[in-house]
Tab-separated table of C-alpha atoms and ligand atoms in Angstrom:
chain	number	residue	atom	x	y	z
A	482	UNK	CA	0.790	-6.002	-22.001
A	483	UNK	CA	-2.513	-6.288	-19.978
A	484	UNK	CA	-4.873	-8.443	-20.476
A	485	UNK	CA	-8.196	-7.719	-18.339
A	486	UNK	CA	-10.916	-10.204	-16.885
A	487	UNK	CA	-13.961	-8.961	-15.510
A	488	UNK	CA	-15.486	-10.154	-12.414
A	489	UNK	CA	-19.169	-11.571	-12.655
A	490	UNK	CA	-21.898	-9.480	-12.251
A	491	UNK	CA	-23.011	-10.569	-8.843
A	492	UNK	CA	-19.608	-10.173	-7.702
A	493	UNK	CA	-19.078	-6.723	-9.182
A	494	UNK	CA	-22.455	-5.974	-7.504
A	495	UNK	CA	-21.277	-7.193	-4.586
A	496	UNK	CA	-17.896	-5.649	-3.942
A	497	UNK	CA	-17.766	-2.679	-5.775
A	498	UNK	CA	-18.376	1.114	-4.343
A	499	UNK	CA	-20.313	4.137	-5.703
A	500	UNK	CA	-16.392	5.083	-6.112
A	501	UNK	CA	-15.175	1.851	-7.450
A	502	UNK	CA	-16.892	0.583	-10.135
A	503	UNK	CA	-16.947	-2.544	-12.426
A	504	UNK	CA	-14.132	-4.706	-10.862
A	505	UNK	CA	-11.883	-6.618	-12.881
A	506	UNK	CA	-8.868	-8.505	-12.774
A	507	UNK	CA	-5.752	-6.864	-14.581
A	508	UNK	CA	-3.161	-9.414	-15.442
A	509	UNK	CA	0.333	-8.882	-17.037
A	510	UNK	CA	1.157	-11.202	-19.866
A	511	UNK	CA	4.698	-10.270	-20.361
A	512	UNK	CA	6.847	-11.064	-17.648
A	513	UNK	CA	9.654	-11.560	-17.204
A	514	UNK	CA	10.961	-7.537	-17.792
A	515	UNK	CA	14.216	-6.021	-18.102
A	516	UNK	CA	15.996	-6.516	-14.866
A	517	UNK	CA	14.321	-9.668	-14.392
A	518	UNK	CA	17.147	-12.594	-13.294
A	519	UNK	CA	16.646	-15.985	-14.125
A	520	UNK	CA	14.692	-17.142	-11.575
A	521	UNK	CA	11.997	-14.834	-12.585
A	522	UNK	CA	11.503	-16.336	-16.227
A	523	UNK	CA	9.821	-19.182	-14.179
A	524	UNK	CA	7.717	-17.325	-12.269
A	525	UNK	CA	4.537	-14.568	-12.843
A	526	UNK	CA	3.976	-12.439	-10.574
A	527	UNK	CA	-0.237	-12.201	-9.609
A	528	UNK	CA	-3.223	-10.085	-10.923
A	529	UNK	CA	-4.733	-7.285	-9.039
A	530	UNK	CA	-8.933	-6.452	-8.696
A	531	UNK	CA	-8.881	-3.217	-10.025
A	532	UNK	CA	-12.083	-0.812	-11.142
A	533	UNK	CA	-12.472	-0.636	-15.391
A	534	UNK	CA	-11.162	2.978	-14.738
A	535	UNK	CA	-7.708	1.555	-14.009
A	536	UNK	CA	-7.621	0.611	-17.786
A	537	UNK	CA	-6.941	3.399	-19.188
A	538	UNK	CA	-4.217	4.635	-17.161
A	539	UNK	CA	-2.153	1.000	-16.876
A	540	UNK	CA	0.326	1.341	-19.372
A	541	UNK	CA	0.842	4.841	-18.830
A	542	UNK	CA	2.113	3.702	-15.497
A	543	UNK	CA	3.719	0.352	-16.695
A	544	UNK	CA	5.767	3.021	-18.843
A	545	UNK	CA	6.821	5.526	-16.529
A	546	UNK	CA	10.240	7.117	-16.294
A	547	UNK	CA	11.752	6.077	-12.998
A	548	UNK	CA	14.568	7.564	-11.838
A	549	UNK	CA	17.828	5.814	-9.467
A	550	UNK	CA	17.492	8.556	-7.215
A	551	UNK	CA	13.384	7.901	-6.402
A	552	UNK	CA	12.388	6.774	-3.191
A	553	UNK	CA	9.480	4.196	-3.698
A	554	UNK	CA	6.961	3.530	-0.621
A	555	UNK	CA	4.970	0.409	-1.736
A	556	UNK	CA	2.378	-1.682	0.547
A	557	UNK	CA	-1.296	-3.543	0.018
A	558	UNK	CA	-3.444	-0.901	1.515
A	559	UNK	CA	-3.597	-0.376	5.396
A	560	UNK	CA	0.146	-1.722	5.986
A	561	UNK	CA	1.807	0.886	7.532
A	562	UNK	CA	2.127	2.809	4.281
A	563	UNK	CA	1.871	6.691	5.486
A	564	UNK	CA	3.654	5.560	8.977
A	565	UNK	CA	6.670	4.091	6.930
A	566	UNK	CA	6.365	7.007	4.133
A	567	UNK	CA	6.700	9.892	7.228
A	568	UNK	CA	9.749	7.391	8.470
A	569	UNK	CA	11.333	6.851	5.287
A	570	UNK	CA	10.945	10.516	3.932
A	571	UNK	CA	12.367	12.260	7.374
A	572	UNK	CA	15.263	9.922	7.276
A	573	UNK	CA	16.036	10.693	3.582
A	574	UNK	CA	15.792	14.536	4.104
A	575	UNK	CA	18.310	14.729	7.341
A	576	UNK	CA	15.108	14.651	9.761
A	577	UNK	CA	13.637	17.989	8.298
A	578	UNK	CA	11.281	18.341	10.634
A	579	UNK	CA	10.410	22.095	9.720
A	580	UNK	CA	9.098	21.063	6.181
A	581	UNK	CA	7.455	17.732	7.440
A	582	UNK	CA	5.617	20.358	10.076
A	583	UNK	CA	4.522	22.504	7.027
A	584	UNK	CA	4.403	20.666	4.010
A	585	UNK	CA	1.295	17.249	3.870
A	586	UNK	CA	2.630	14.215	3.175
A	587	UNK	CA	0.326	13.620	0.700
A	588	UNK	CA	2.548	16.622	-0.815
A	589	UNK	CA	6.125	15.333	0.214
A	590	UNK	CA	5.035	11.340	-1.069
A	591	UNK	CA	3.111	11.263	-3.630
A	592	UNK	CA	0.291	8.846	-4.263
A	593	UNK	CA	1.294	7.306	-7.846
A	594	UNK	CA	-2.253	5.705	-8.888
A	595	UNK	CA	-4.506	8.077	-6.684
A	596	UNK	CA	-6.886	9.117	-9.251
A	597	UNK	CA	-7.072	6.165	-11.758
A	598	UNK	CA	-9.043	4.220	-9.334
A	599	UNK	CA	-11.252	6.933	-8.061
A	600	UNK	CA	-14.674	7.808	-10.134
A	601	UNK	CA	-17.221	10.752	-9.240
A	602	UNK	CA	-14.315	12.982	-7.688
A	603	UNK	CA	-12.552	14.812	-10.288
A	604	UNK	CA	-9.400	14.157	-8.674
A	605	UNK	CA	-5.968	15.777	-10.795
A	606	UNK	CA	-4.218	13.639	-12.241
A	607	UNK	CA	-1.579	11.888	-9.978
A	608	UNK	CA	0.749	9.999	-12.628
A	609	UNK	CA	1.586	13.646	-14.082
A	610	UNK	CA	1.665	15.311	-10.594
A	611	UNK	CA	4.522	12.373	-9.671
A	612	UNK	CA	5.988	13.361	-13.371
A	613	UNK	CA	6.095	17.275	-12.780
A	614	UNK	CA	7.742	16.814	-8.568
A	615	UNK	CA	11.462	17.708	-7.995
A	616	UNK	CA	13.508	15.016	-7.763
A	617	UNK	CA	14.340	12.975	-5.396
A	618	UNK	CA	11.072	11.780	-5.422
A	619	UNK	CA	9.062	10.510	-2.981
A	620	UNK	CA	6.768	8.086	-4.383
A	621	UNK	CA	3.825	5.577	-2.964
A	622	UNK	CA	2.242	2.677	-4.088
A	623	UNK	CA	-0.241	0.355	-3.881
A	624	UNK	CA	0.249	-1.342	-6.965
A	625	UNK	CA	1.947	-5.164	-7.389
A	626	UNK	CA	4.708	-5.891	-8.841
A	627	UNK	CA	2.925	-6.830	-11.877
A	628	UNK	CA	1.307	-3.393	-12.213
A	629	UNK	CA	4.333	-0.943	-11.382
A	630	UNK	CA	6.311	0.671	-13.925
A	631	UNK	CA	9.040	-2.188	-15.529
A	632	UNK	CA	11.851	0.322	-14.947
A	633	UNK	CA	11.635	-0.212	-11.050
A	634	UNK	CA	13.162	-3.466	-11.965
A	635	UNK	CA	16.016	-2.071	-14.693
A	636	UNK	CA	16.621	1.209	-13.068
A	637	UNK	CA	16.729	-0.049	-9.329
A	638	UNK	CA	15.590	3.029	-7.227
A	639	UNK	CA	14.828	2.157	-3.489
A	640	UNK	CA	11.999	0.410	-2.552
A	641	UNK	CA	10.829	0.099	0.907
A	642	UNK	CA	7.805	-2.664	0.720
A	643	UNK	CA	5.707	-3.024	4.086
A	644	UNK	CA	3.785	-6.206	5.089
A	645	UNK	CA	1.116	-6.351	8.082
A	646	UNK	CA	-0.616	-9.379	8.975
A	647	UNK	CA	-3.842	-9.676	6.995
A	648	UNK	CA	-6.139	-10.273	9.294
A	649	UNK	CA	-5.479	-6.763	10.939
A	650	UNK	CA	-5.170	-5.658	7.204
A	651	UNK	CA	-8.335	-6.464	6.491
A	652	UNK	CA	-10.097	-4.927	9.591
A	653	UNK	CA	-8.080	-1.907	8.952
A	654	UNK	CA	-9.321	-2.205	5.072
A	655	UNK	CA	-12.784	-2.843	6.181
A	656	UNK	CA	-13.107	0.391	8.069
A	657	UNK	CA	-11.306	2.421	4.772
A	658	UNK	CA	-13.664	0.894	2.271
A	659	UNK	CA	-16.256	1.548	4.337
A	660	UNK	CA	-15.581	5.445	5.297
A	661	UNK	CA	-13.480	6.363	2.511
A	662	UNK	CA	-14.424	4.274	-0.778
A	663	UNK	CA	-18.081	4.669	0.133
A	664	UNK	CA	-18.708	1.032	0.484
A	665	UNK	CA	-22.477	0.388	1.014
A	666	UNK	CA	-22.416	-3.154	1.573
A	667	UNK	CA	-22.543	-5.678	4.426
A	668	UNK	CA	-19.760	-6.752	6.529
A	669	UNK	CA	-19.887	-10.274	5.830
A	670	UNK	CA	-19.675	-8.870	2.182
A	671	UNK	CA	-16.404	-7.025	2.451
A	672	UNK	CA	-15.289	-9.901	4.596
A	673	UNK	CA	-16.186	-12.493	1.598
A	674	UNK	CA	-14.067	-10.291	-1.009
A	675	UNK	CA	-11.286	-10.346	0.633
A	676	UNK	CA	-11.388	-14.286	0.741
A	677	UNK	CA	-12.236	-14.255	-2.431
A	678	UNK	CA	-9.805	-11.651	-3.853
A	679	UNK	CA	-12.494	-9.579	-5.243
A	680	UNK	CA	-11.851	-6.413	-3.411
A	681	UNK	CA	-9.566	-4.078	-4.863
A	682	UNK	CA	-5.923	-4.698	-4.814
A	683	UNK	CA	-6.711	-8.092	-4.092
A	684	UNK	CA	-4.850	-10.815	-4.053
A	685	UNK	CA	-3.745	-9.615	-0.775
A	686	UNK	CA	-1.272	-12.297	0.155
A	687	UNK	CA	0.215	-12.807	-3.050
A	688	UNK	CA	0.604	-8.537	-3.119
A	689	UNK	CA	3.620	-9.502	-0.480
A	690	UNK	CA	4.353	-12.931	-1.271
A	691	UNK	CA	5.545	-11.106	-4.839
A	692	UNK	CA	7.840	-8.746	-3.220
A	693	UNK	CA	9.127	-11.104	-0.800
A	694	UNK	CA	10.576	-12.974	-4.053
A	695	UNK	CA	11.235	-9.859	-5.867
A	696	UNK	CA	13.422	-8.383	-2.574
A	697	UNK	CA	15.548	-11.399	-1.951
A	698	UNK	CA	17.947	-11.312	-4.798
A	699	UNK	CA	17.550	-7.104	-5.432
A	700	UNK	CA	19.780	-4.952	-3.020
A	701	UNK	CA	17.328	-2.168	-3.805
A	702	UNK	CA	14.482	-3.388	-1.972
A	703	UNK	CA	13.767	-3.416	1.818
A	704	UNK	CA	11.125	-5.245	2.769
A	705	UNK	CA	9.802	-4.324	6.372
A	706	UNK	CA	6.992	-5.631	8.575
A	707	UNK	CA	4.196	-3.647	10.550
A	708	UNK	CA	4.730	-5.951	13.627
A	709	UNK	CA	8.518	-5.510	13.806
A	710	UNK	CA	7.753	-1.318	13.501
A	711	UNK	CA	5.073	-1.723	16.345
A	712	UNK	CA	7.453	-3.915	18.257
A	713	UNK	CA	11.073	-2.572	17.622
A	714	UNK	CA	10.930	0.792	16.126
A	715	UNK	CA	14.150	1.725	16.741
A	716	UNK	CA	16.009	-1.602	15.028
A	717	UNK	CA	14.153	-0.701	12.258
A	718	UNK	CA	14.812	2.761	12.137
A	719	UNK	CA	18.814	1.277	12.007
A	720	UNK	CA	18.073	-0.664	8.731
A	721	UNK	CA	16.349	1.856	7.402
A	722	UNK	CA	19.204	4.402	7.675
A	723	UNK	CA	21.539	1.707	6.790
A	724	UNK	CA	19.485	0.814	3.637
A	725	UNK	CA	19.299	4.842	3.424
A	726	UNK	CA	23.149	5.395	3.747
A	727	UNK	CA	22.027	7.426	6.308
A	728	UNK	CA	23.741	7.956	9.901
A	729	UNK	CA	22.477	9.559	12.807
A	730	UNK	CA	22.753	9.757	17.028
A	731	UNK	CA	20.912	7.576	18.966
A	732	UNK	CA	19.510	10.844	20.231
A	733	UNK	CA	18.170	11.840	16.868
A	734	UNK	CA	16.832	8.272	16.434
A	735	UNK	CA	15.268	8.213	19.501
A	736	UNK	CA	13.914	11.364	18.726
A	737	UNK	CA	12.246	9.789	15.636
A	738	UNK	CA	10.751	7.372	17.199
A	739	UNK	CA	8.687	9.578	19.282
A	740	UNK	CA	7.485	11.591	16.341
A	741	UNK	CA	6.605	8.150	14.897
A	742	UNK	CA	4.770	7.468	17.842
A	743	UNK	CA	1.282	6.279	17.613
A	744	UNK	CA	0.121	8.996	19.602
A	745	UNK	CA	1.892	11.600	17.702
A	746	UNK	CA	1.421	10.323	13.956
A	747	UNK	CA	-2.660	11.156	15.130
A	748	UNK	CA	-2.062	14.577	16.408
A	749	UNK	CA	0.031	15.361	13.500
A	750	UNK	CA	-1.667	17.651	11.227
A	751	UNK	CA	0.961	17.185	8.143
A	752	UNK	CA	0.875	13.261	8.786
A	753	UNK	CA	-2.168	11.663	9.903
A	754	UNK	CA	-3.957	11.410	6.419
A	755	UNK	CA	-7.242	12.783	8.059
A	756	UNK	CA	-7.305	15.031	4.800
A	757	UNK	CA	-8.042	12.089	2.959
A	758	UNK	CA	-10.983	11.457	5.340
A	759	UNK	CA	-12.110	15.018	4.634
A	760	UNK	CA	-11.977	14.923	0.760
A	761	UNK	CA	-13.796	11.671	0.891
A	762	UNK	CA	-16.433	12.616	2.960
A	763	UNK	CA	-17.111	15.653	1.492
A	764	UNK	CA	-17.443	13.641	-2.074
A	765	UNK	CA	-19.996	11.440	-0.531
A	766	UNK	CA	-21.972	14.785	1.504
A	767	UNK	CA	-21.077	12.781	4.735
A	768	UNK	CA	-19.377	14.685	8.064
A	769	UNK	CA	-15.804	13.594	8.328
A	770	UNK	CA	-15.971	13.532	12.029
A	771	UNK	CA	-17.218	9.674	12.050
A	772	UNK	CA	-13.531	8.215	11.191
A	773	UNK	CA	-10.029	8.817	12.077
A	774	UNK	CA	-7.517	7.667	9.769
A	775	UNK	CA	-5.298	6.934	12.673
A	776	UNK	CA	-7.948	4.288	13.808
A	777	UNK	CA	-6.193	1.727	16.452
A	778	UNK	CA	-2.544	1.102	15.436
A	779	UNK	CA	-2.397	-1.962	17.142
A	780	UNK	CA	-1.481	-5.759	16.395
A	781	UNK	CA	-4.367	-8.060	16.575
A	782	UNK	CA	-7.245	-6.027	16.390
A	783	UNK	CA	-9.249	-8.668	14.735
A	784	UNK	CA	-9.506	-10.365	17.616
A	785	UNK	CA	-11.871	-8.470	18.851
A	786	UNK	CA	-13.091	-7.153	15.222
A	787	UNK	CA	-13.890	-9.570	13.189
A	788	UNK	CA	-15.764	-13.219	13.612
A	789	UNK	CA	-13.975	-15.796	14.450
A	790	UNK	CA	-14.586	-18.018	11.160
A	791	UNK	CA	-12.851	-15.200	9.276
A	792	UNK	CA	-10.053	-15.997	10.837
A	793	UNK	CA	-9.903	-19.558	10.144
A	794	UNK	CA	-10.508	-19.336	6.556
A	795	UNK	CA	-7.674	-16.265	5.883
A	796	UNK	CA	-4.950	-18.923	7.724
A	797	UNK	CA	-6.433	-21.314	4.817
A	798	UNK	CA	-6.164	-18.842	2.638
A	799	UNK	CA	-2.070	-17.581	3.770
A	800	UNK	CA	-1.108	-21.250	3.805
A	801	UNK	CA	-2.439	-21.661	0.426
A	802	UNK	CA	-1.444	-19.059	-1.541
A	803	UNK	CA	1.916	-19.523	0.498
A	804	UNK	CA	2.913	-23.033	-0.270
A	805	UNK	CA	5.998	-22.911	-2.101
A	806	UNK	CA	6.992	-19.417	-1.010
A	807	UNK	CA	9.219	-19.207	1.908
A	808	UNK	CA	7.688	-15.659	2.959
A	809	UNK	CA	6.149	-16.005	6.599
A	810	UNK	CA	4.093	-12.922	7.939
A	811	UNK	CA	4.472	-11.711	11.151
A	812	UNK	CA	2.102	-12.872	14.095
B	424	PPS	S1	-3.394	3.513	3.457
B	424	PPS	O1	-4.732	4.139	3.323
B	424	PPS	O2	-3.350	2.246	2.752
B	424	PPS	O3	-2.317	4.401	3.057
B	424	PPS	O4	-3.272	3.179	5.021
B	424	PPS	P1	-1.920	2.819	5.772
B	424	PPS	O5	-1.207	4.066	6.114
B	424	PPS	O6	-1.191	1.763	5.036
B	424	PPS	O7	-2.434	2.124	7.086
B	424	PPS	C1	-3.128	2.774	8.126
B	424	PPS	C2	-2.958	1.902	9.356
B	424	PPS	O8	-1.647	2.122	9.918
B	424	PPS	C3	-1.814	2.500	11.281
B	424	PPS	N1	-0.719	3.383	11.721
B	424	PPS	C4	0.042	3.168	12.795
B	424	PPS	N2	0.048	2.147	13.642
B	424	PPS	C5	0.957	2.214	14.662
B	424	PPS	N3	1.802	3.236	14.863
B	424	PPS	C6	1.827	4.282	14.025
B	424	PPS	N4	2.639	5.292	14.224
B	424	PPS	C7	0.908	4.266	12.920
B	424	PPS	N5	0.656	5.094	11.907
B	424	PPS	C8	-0.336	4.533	11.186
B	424	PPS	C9	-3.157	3.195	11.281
B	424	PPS	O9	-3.658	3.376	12.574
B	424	PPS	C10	-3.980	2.228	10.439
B	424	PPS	O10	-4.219	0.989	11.119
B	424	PPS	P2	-5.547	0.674	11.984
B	424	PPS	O11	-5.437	-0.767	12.359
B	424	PPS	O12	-6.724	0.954	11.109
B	424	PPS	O13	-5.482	1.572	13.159
């Protein structure tokens, strides 16, 4: 069960969108689930900041059918999510790159909770168009653990979970709120929220720190980092296939890497997520020409992005919400 908190009114003022409205915190009261071992009946995993529409759609997806043969992409948004769900999927389909050249991503992987989180867009609805796709499925995610469907846990598909440092998270974020949720607000604003954990999908940290302790004793999770991708694509293409049961040439994987290129990922069409610029901005009358998707790709951005006091107070924030977790993000 969920039980739902809603944010004050200055702070749903503050941090909601024309797309987002009236924040609140959904918490699950029920853990552990089946599947759960014993070290979970001590533990409860965190809320998420998620718009009132989200209510009426959580148990629909807390009760989905999930199926051993899915593929699950899940990340806090701006991760590496479609880079890792063009990886994972090509990998999983013998490195079909004639259908990945044809067919969107957005098509091949679907978006689970797409449209319960979107207002004003009329967007179909994206729990029944995962329901109706042939399996395997290709699914993503940006829910917690405490918000995905219990049988992830019981049936054990694979899950490939993606962590990127937050402070390049949240410059990434800042730019998607901004251009694609239709956030109005300041800067500092945006910047605030995510301290606070009042933006949605929020609590950002504890999004990973959950699936760091949800991976370590479950075989059927693979949890990857951004910085490692960036830094050593090709040792992480190897666990991937391993984790896959897939085998290919170092040709093939080299291969791979270069259509998982920075470079190439923007100039590709069926993988670059620009549609998703172009459906937003045409919801909001705005020309889509003012953001790329595909935006930097590098580590550390914030450096040069955001104010230095931000900074400071997220490595408060990642050692608190981190004490007692071993999970360590990447630098
Ligand atoms: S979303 O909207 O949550 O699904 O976004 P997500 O795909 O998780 O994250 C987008 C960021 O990932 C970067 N990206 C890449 N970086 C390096 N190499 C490759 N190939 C690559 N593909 C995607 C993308 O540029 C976004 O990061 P920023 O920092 O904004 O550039």
């Amino acid at each position: 069960m969920f039980h739902y908190r809603r944010l004050s009114r200055g702070e749903v003022e503050r941090f909601e969108t024309p797309y987002n409205e009236n924040l609140l915190e959904v918490h699950l009261t029920d853990w552990p689930v089946d599947g759960s071992d014993d070290d979970d009946s001590k533990w409860l995993p965190s809320h998420c900041v998620m718009p009132s529409r989200y209510c009426q759609f959580a148990e629909r997806i807390r009760n989905l059918t999930v199926y051993e043969d899915d593929v699950w992409i899940v990340t806090f948004p701006k991760a590496g999510t479609t880079w890792t769900q063009e990886m994972v999927w090509l990998i999983d389909r013998d490195l079909d790159y004639e259908t990945a050249a044809t067919v969107n991503l957005q098509q091949r992987s679907k978006f689970l909770e797409m449209f319960t989180f979107v207002s004003k867009m009329n967007l179909p609805d994206s729990i029944a168009l995962v329901e109706e796709m042939p399996r395997p499925r290709h699914i993503k995610s940006h829910l917690p653990v405490a918000l995905l469907p219990q049988q992830l846990w019981s049936v054990k598909p694979k899950i490939v979970y993606v962590a990127r440092n937050p402070k390049d998270v949240t410059t990434s974020y800042m730019h998607h709120y901004k251009h694609i949720h239709g956030f109005e607000g300041a800067q500092q604003d945006f910047l605030d929220g995510i301290l606070q954990d009042k933006i949605i999908w929020c609590p950002q940290v504890k999004h990973a720190a959950d699936f760091w302790h949800m991976a370590k004793n479950r075989k059927h999770i693979l949890f990857l980092h951004f910085e490692d991708m960036k830094r050593n694509l090709m040792g992480v293409l190897a666990k991937v296939c391993t984790f896959m049961g897939k085998s290919y040439s170092t040709e093939q994987l080299e291969r791979l890497a270069e259509h998982l290129s920075f470079e190439n990922m923007k100039n590709n069409k069926t993988a670059n997520n620009q549609i998703l610029v172009t459906q937003a901005a045409e919801a909001m009358g705005r020309s889509s020409d003012q953001f790329k998707f595909m935006r930097k790709g590098e580590i550390g951005a914030y450096r040069s992005e955001l104010p230095v006091d931000f900074s400071m107070k997220m490595d408060e924030l990642i050692r608190e919400q981190l004490s007692g977790s071993d999970f360590k993000y990447r630098e």
